[in-house]
Amino acid sequence: MILTVVGCSGTVPGPDAACSCYLLEHAGVRILLDLGTGALGPLQRFADPCAVDAVVLSHPHRDHCADLVPLVYLRDRRGVSGPLPVLAPAGSAERVVGEGRPYTDALKWLDAGPEPFRIGPFTVRTTPVPHSVPAVAVRVSAGDATLTYSGDSGVCAELDDLARGSDVLLCEAAAAVDTPGASRNHLTPAQAAATATRAGAGQLILTHLRPWADPAAALAEARVHSARPVSLAVPGLRVAV
Ligand SMILES: [Zn+2]
């Protein structure tokens, strides 16, 4: 499968990056992991948004879901028929689209649970992870390739287990800069690296740095704690998993 980083910024967009959005493509099928603030714009550089087959939301915070409603507008204006499957933690629909406008015809909400979600060649598994709202980490397999995405998470055995043996761990490091009250809800670069090491992931891609973080310092910190290759997510990064 091919991973394209559409957006990777944490909390708010930065001058050069929208919030979290990752495009996965395999055998002509496209899924998005998150669709955060500002991501629908740059997504159009990499794929026709109306050709996306499903969206997986790690949790209903704006930096992970805000551009889902604009995608609904786009699909409506372009006459795309049929609902778009959206896999998300139970209860996310009301948080994402607001009360009274559930877009029931445009979106097919599916609760992330223990059963795998299958779409085309992709098998998607999720596990609950600690965050300030219900949140999941996501493991996606296609062919013999596997990528695990942390979403937003504190340190936990569930993420270690889900990521076990993945070719790529795409892991947040929003705690690269200290933000009051967020320490248990996010990972530092060192904690992301330790997670990748415990899971035996083939490589670590750090993501979701806040715009006021120092990317070079975050990368250096992670490399100290990782025995595997570490790189930094930037918009437009493409990786053959
Ligand atoms: Zn976030």
XYZ file of N, CA, C and O in Angstrom, residues 18-156:
556
model
N -1.624 21.175 7.041
C -2.959 21.000 7.610
C -2.864 20.023 8.785
O -1.813 19.428 9.048
N -3.968 19.864 9.485
C -3.995 18.883 10.575
C -4.083 17.471 10.005
O -4.136 17.266 8.798
N -4.091 16.489 10.904
C -3.873 15.083 10.533
C -4.797 14.565 9.438
O -6.028 14.682 9.525
N -4.190 13.989 8.423
C -4.911 13.299 7.354
C -3.897 12.467 6.581
O -2.894 12.996 6.106
N -4.174 11.176 6.465
C -3.243 10.253 5.825
C -4.028 9.421 4.809
O -5.037 8.805 5.149
N -3.549 9.448 3.579
C -4.197 8.720 2.486
C -3.494 7.378 2.301
O -2.263 7.329 2.173
N -4.277 6.310 2.295
C -3.743 4.978 2.010
C -4.392 4.472 0.724
O -5.625 4.518 0.584
N -3.550 3.982 -0.186
C -4.043 3.483 -1.469
C -3.482 2.101 -1.730
O -2.291 1.846 -1.487
N -4.343 1.242 -2.232
C -3.901 -0.094 -2.633
C -4.915 -0.660 -3.625
O -6.121 -0.617 -3.358
N -4.408 -1.143 -4.735
C -5.249 -1.787 -5.745
C -6.450 -0.925 -6.134
O -7.570 -1.438 -6.297
N -6.218 0.393 -6.243
C -7.280 1.281 -6.709
C -8.288 1.684 -5.664
O -9.252 2.380 -5.978
N -8.088 1.262 -4.416
C -8.995 1.637 -3.324
C -8.274 2.637 -2.426
O -7.073 2.516 -2.183
N -9.032 3.642 -1.960
C -8.441 4.727 -1.166
C -9.198 4.874 0.143
O -10.428 4.970 0.134
N -8.446 4.922 1.233
C -9.062 5.250 2.513
C -8.261 6.383 3.149
O -7.065 6.545 2.880
N -8.947 7.146 3.984
C -8.298 8.219 4.740
C -8.273 7.846 6.209
O -9.283 7.371 6.757
N -7.129 8.070 6.838
C -7.045 8.024 8.291
C -7.081 9.468 8.774
O -6.138 10.221 8.558
N -8.191 9.854 9.348
C -8.462 11.204 9.833
C -8.596 12.211 8.683
O -8.108 11.973 7.563
N -9.292 13.283 8.987
C -9.535 14.345 8.006
C -9.667 15.640 8.806
O -10.746 16.187 8.985
N -8.512 16.077 9.331
C -8.502 17.178 10.280
C -8.570 18.549 9.623
O -8.638 18.689 8.385
N -8.501 19.572 10.447
C -8.674 20.956 10.028
C -7.782 21.312 8.840
O -6.558 21.169 8.908
N -8.413 21.722 7.754
C -7.677 22.212 6.594
C -7.219 21.155 5.621
O -6.620 21.484 4.591
N -7.496 19.884 5.887
C -6.894 18.816 5.082
C -7.576 18.600 3.730
O -6.963 18.044 2.808
N -8.842 19.028 3.604
C -9.530 18.773 2.334
C -8.864 19.509 1.166
O -8.880 19.017 0.041
N -8.280 20.671 1.448
C -7.590 21.421 0.383
C -6.415 20.639 -0.180
O -6.407 20.261 -1.360
N -5.396 20.371 0.625
C -4.232 19.644 0.094
C -4.548 18.223 -0.349
O -3.826 17.679 -1.195
N -5.603 17.617 0.174
C -5.961 16.274 -0.293
C -6.144 16.270 -1.806
O -5.816 15.291 -2.485
N -6.640 17.398 -2.347
C -6.912 17.456 -3.787
C -5.646 17.433 -4.637
O -5.717 17.221 -5.843
N -4.480 17.640 -4.004
C -3.223 17.486 -4.740
C -2.896 16.025 -4.990
O -2.122 15.694 -5.892
N -3.440 15.153 -4.153
C -2.993 13.760 -4.161
C -4.051 12.780 -4.649
O -3.726 11.674 -5.074
N -5.317 13.169 -4.552
C -6.397 12.275 -4.970
C -7.665 13.101 -5.139
O -7.792 14.186 -4.559
N -8.588 12.591 -5.924
C -9.915 13.186 -5.995
C -10.636 12.845 -4.691
O -10.889 11.663 -4.426
N -10.971 13.841 -3.878
C -11.627 13.524 -2.606
C -12.908 12.711 -2.784
O -13.280 11.926 -1.901
N -13.594 12.903 -3.919
C -14.833 12.167 -4.150
C -14.577 10.709 -4.515
O -15.513 9.918 -4.616
N -13.315 10.361 -4.746
C -12.965 8.970 -5.040
C -12.462 8.224 -3.810
O -12.011 7.087 -3.915
N -12.548 8.872 -2.652
C -12.179 8.189 -1.402
C -13.284 7.191 -1.050
O -14.471 7.516 -1.105
N -12.889 5.968 -0.693
C -13.864 4.905 -0.484
C -14.348 4.791 0.956
O -15.417 4.230 1.212
N -13.541 5.279 1.903
C -13.942 5.222 3.319
C -13.027 6.143 4.110
O -11.908 6.440 3.698
N -13.545 6.596 5.253
C -12.765 7.439 6.173
C -12.757 6.755 7.535
O -13.793 6.273 8.001
N -11.585 6.702 8.137
C -11.454 6.195 9.500
C -11.063 7.370 10.382
O -10.059 8.051 10.104
N -11.856 7.639 11.409
C -11.556 8.735 12.335
C -11.055 8.145 13.644
O -11.746 7.321 14.263
N -9.891 8.613 14.070
C -9.336 8.096 15.333
C -10.123 8.619 16.530
O -10.259 7.929 17.537
N -10.639 9.831 16.413
C -11.453 10.414 17.480
C -12.031 11.742 16.992
O -11.555 12.313 16.004
N -13.065 12.231 17.689
C -13.798 13.390 17.164
C -13.262 14.740 17.640
O -14.050 15.634 17.951
N -11.963 14.910 17.696
C -11.392 16.239 17.901
C -11.169 16.899 16.539
O -10.871 16.220 15.559
N -11.274 18.234 16.531
C -11.283 18.959 15.248
C -10.034 18.716 14.412
O -10.108 18.724 13.176
N -8.905 18.570 15.076
C -7.675 18.372 14.293
C -7.610 16.981 13.670
O -6.644 16.653 12.986
N -8.694 16.187 13.846
C -8.769 14.860 13.232
C -10.024 14.655 12.376
O -10.107 13.668 11.647
N -10.990 15.581 12.501
C -12.271 15.317 11.834
C -12.937 16.532 11.193
O -13.957 16.387 10.534
N -12.375 17.727 11.363
C -13.120 18.945 11.005
C -13.491 19.013 9.530
O -14.493 19.628 9.169
N -12.699 18.417 8.647
C -12.971 18.566 7.221
C -13.851 17.456 6.648
O -14.038 17.387 5.426
N -14.431 16.640 7.530
C -15.372 15.632 7.032
C -16.628 16.304 6.479
O -17.124 15.917 5.405
N -17.144 17.311 7.179
C -18.356 17.992 6.689
C -18.086 18.712 5.367
O -18.889 18.602 4.429
N -16.975 19.444 5.214
C -16.682 19.990 3.877
C -16.589 18.914 2.797
O -16.963 19.169 1.643
N -16.123 17.727 3.129
C -16.109 16.645 2.137
C -17.532 16.247 1.755
O -17.811 15.964 0.580
N -18.431 16.272 2.733
C -19.843 15.996 2.425
C -20.389 17.044 1.463
O -21.090 16.715 0.496
N -20.057 18.319 1.712
C -20.493 19.377 0.790
C -19.976 19.108 -0.626
O -20.702 19.237 -1.608
N -18.704 18.769 -0.722
C -18.090 18.544 -2.037
C -18.774 17.389 -2.763
O -19.082 17.492 -3.961
N -19.010 16.297 -2.034
C -19.664 15.143 -2.661
C -21.075 15.507 -3.109
O -21.526 15.091 -4.185
N -21.764 16.329 -2.302
C -23.112 16.738 -2.665
C -23.094 17.592 -3.928
O -23.873 17.369 -4.859
N -22.187 18.597 -3.970
C -22.136 19.500 -5.118
C -21.746 18.779 -6.390
O -22.117 19.189 -7.492
N -20.981 17.731 -6.253
C -20.541 16.993 -7.432
C -21.426 15.785 -7.737
O -21.123 14.997 -8.630
N -22.509 15.656 -6.983
C -23.488 14.628 -7.287
C -23.027 13.216 -7.027
O -23.479 12.268 -7.697
N -22.147 13.052 -6.074
C -21.693 11.704 -5.727
C -22.817 10.996 -4.970
O -23.324 11.514 -3.973
N -23.191 9.852 -5.452
C -24.306 9.143 -4.830
C -23.797 8.125 -3.828
O -22.663 7.663 -3.904
N -24.680 7.808 -2.898
C -24.366 6.770 -1.917
C -23.620 7.335 -0.728
O -22.864 8.293 -0.843
N -23.849 6.748 0.451
C -23.182 7.257 1.654
C -21.715 6.843 1.703
O -21.322 5.806 1.182
N -20.922 7.695 2.338
C -19.505 7.425 2.534
C -19.334 6.704 3.874
O -19.729 7.246 4.916
N -18.749 5.507 3.886
C -18.524 4.826 5.171
C -17.523 5.589 6.036
O -16.466 6.010 5.546
N -17.872 5.784 7.301
C -16.986 6.449 8.266
C -16.888 5.561 9.500
O -17.879 5.365 10.216
N -15.722 5.023 9.732
C -15.476 4.196 10.917
C -14.901 5.097 11.997
O -13.900 5.793 11.758
N -15.526 5.087 13.178
C -15.107 6.010 14.242
C -15.531 5.440 15.590
O -16.408 4.571 15.657
N -14.937 5.932 16.677
C -15.409 5.505 17.991
C -16.901 5.780 18.158
O -17.405 6.798 17.665
N -17.593 4.876 18.845
C -19.032 5.039 19.048
C -19.321 6.414 19.649
O -18.602 6.882 20.534
N -20.358 7.068 19.147
C -20.754 8.381 19.654
C -20.083 9.540 18.948
O -20.337 10.704 19.285
N -19.251 9.236 17.966
C -18.511 10.320 17.301
C -19.393 11.174 16.397
O -19.108 12.360 16.189
N -20.446 10.586 15.827
C -21.223 11.296 14.807
C -21.736 12.636 15.312
O -21.602 13.664 14.636
N -22.303 12.641 16.513
C -22.873 13.888 17.031
C -21.779 14.917 17.285
O -21.961 16.124 17.067
N -20.635 14.443 17.748
C -19.533 15.372 18.014
C -18.978 15.954 16.712
O -18.559 17.104 16.671
N -18.965 15.163 15.640
C -18.330 15.594 14.402
C -19.242 16.520 13.602
O -18.808 17.575 13.125
N -20.492 16.137 13.447
C -21.370 16.918 12.568
C -22.349 17.784 13.333
O -23.035 18.616 12.732
N -22.420 17.633 14.663
C -23.291 18.474 15.467
C -24.705 17.923 15.552
O -25.143 17.143 14.700
N -25.398 18.343 16.579
C -26.771 17.898 16.797
C -27.675 18.406 15.674
O -27.542 19.540 15.215
N -28.581 17.568 15.236
C -29.615 18.009 14.306
C -29.221 18.013 12.843
O -30.051 18.215 11.981
N -27.925 17.874 12.554
C -27.487 17.793 11.159
C -26.623 16.541 10.989
O -25.436 16.620 10.724
N -27.209 15.395 11.175
C -26.370 14.191 11.195
C -25.927 13.701 9.824
O -25.134 12.792 9.723
N -26.409 14.333 8.751
C -26.024 13.916 7.403
C -26.223 12.400 7.230
O -25.360 11.707 6.719
N -27.376 11.939 7.668
C -27.597 10.507 7.676
C -27.566 9.894 6.283
O -27.213 8.738 6.125
N -27.941 10.677 5.269
C -27.927 10.122 3.918
C -26.527 10.145 3.304
O -26.245 9.383 2.382
N -25.686 11.036 3.800
C -24.382 11.248 3.169
C -23.273 10.424 3.806
O -22.251 10.156 3.155
N -23.460 10.061 5.061
C -22.415 9.350 5.793
C -22.992 8.081 6.411
O -24.082 8.100 6.981
N -22.253 7.011 6.298
C -22.655 5.754 6.926
C -21.721 5.522 8.102
O -20.568 5.108 7.919
N -22.224 5.846 9.301
C -21.378 5.758 10.497
C -21.270 4.315 10.969
O -22.272 3.624 11.128
N -20.078 3.887 11.232
C -19.807 2.535 11.706
C -18.995 2.637 12.997
O -18.000 3.370 13.046
N -19.435 1.945 14.036
C -18.718 1.996 15.313
C -17.450 1.154 15.251
O -17.496 -0.026 14.876
N -16.334 1.766 15.626
C -15.084 1.010 15.736
C -15.205 0.052 16.918
O -15.515 0.473 18.028
N -14.998 -1.217 16.675
C -15.137 -2.228 17.723
C -14.159 -3.353 17.488
O -13.207 -3.215 16.709
N -14.394 -4.469 18.147
C -13.430 -5.570 18.030
C -13.425 -6.260 16.664
O -12.413 -6.863 16.293
N -14.535 -6.153 15.934
C -14.581 -6.821 14.637
C -13.825 -6.008 13.592
O -13.969 -4.781 13.530
N -13.035 -6.661 12.735
C -12.344 -5.906 11.691
C -13.323 -5.328 10.679
O -14.383 -5.903 10.418
N -12.964 -4.152 10.159
C -13.731 -3.499 9.092
C -12.984 -3.776 7.796
O -11.777 -3.544 7.692
N -13.682 -4.275 6.810
C -13.045 -4.608 5.533
C -13.618 -3.732 4.433
O -14.834 -3.566 4.317
N -12.714 -3.187 3.639
C -13.137 -2.440 2.455
C -12.106 -2.708 1.370
O -10.915 -2.431 1.533
N -12.585 -3.286 0.278
C -11.678 -3.660 -0.797
C -10.554 -4.521 -0.244
O -10.802 -5.478 0.507
N -9.301 -4.183 -0.557
C -8.177 -5.005 -0.095
C -7.746 -4.684 1.329
O -6.828 -5.333 1.850
N -8.377 -3.696 1.959
C -7.941 -3.253 3.290
C -8.701 -3.990 4.401
O -9.916 -4.138 4.335
N -7.947 -4.380 5.416
C -8.537 -4.843 6.663
C -8.118 -3.872 7.755
O -6.924 -3.600 7.932
N -9.099 -3.307 8.444
C -8.862 -2.258 9.433
C -9.260 -2.781 10.813
O -10.395 -3.207 11.017
N -8.308 -2.730 11.724
C -8.582 -3.103 13.111
C -8.317 -1.893 13.993
O -7.443 -1.089 13.689
N -9.050 -1.790 15.083
C -8.871 -0.658 15.985
C -8.800 -1.155 17.419
O -9.259 -2.268 17.728
N -8.244 -0.312 18.277
C -8.282 -0.588 19.708
C -8.435 0.730 20.444
O -7.859 1.745 20.017
N -9.211 0.743 21.529
C -9.327 1.985 22.300
C -7.984 2.352 22.927
O -7.237 1.481 23.382
N -7.675 3.637 22.916
C -6.445 4.139 23.529
C -6.797 5.326 24.421
O -7.834 5.975 24.221
N -5.946 5.605 25.421
C -6.270 6.693 26.357
C -6.110 8.072 25.722
O -5.060 8.392 25.161
N -7.188 8.861 25.798
C -7.171 10.245 25.325
C -8.280 10.958 26.083
O -8.979 10.354 26.893
N -8.481 12.218 25.807
C -9.462 12.977 26.576
C -10.895 12.773 26.102
O -11.841 13.238 26.752
N -11.071 12.119 24.958
C -12.382 11.674 24.476
C -12.187 10.241 23.977
O -11.047 9.810 23.780
N -13.281 9.482 23.754
C -13.094 8.140 23.199
C -12.272 8.189 21.914
O -12.579 8.949 20.990
N -11.219 7.375 21.881
C -10.274 7.430 20.764
C -9.778 6.024 20.471
O -9.754 5.158 21.358
N -9.373 5.800 19.232
C -8.826 4.506 18.846
C -7.510 4.715 18.094
O -7.288 5.736 17.445
N -6.661 3.697 18.201
C -5.541 3.537 17.282
C -6.005 2.585 16.191
O -6.951 1.811 16.376
N -5.345 2.625 15.036
C -5.845 1.948 13.843
C -4.719 1.130 13.213
O -3.616 1.646 12.993
N -5.009 -0.122 12.907
C -4.060 -0.985 12.210
C -4.667 -1.355 10.854
O -5.784 -1.884 10.790
N -3.952 -1.062 9.792
C -4.462 -1.310 8.444
C -3.536 -2.281 7.734
O -2.320 -2.059 7.668
N -4.114 -3.336 7.189
C -3.352 -4.314 6.421
C -3.905 -4.394 5.014
O -5.122 -4.295 4.801
N -2.995 -4.561 4.056
C -3.377 -4.803 2.664
C -2.264 -5.618 2.036
O -1.095 -5.241 2.128
N -2.632 -6.712 1.400
C -1.600 -7.619 0.918
C -0.760 -8.077 2.090
O -1.296 -8.479 3.130
N 0.562 -7.971 1.961
C 1.422 -8.381 3.082
C 1.981 -7.172 3.833
O 2.976 -7.293 4.553
N 1.356 -6.004 3.665
C 1.838 -4.780 4.314
C 0.907 -4.364 5.450
O -0.312 -4.504 5.345
N 1.505 -3.857 6.509
C 0.715 -3.412 7.657
C 1.246 -2.080 8.180
O 2.454 -1.920 8.372
N 0.322 -1.173 8.403
C 0.638 0.141 8.992
C -0.243 0.319 10.219
O -1.437 0.021 10.169
N 0.356 0.792 11.298
C -0.438 1.143 12.475
C -0.311 2.641 12.725
O 0.784 3.201 12.651
N -1.450 3.250 13.007
C -1.535 4.691 13.263
C -2.026 4.872 14.691
O -3.066 4.319 15.069
N -1.303 5.683 15.440
C -1.617 5.833 16.866
C -2.885 6.636 17.120
O -3.476 6.522 18.194
N -3.317 7.471 16.145
C -4.264 8.523 16.517
C -3.610 9.375 17.588
O -2.395 9.592 17.545
N -4.397 9.854 18.544
C -3.838 10.545 19.708
C -3.946 9.611 20.893
O -5.031 9.107 21.204
N -2.836 9.383 21.593
C -2.825 8.361 22.641
C -1.757 8.658 23.665
O -0.676 9.148 23.319
N -2.038 8.319 24.913
C -0.982 8.213 25.899
C -0.278 6.872 25.748
O -0.630 6.056 24.893
N 0.728 6.650 26.564
C 1.437 5.365 26.555
C 0.478 4.278 27.023
O -0.201 4.435 28.041
N 0.401 3.154 26.296
C -0.502 2.082 26.711
C -0.134 0.768 26.037
O 0.402 0.755 24.923
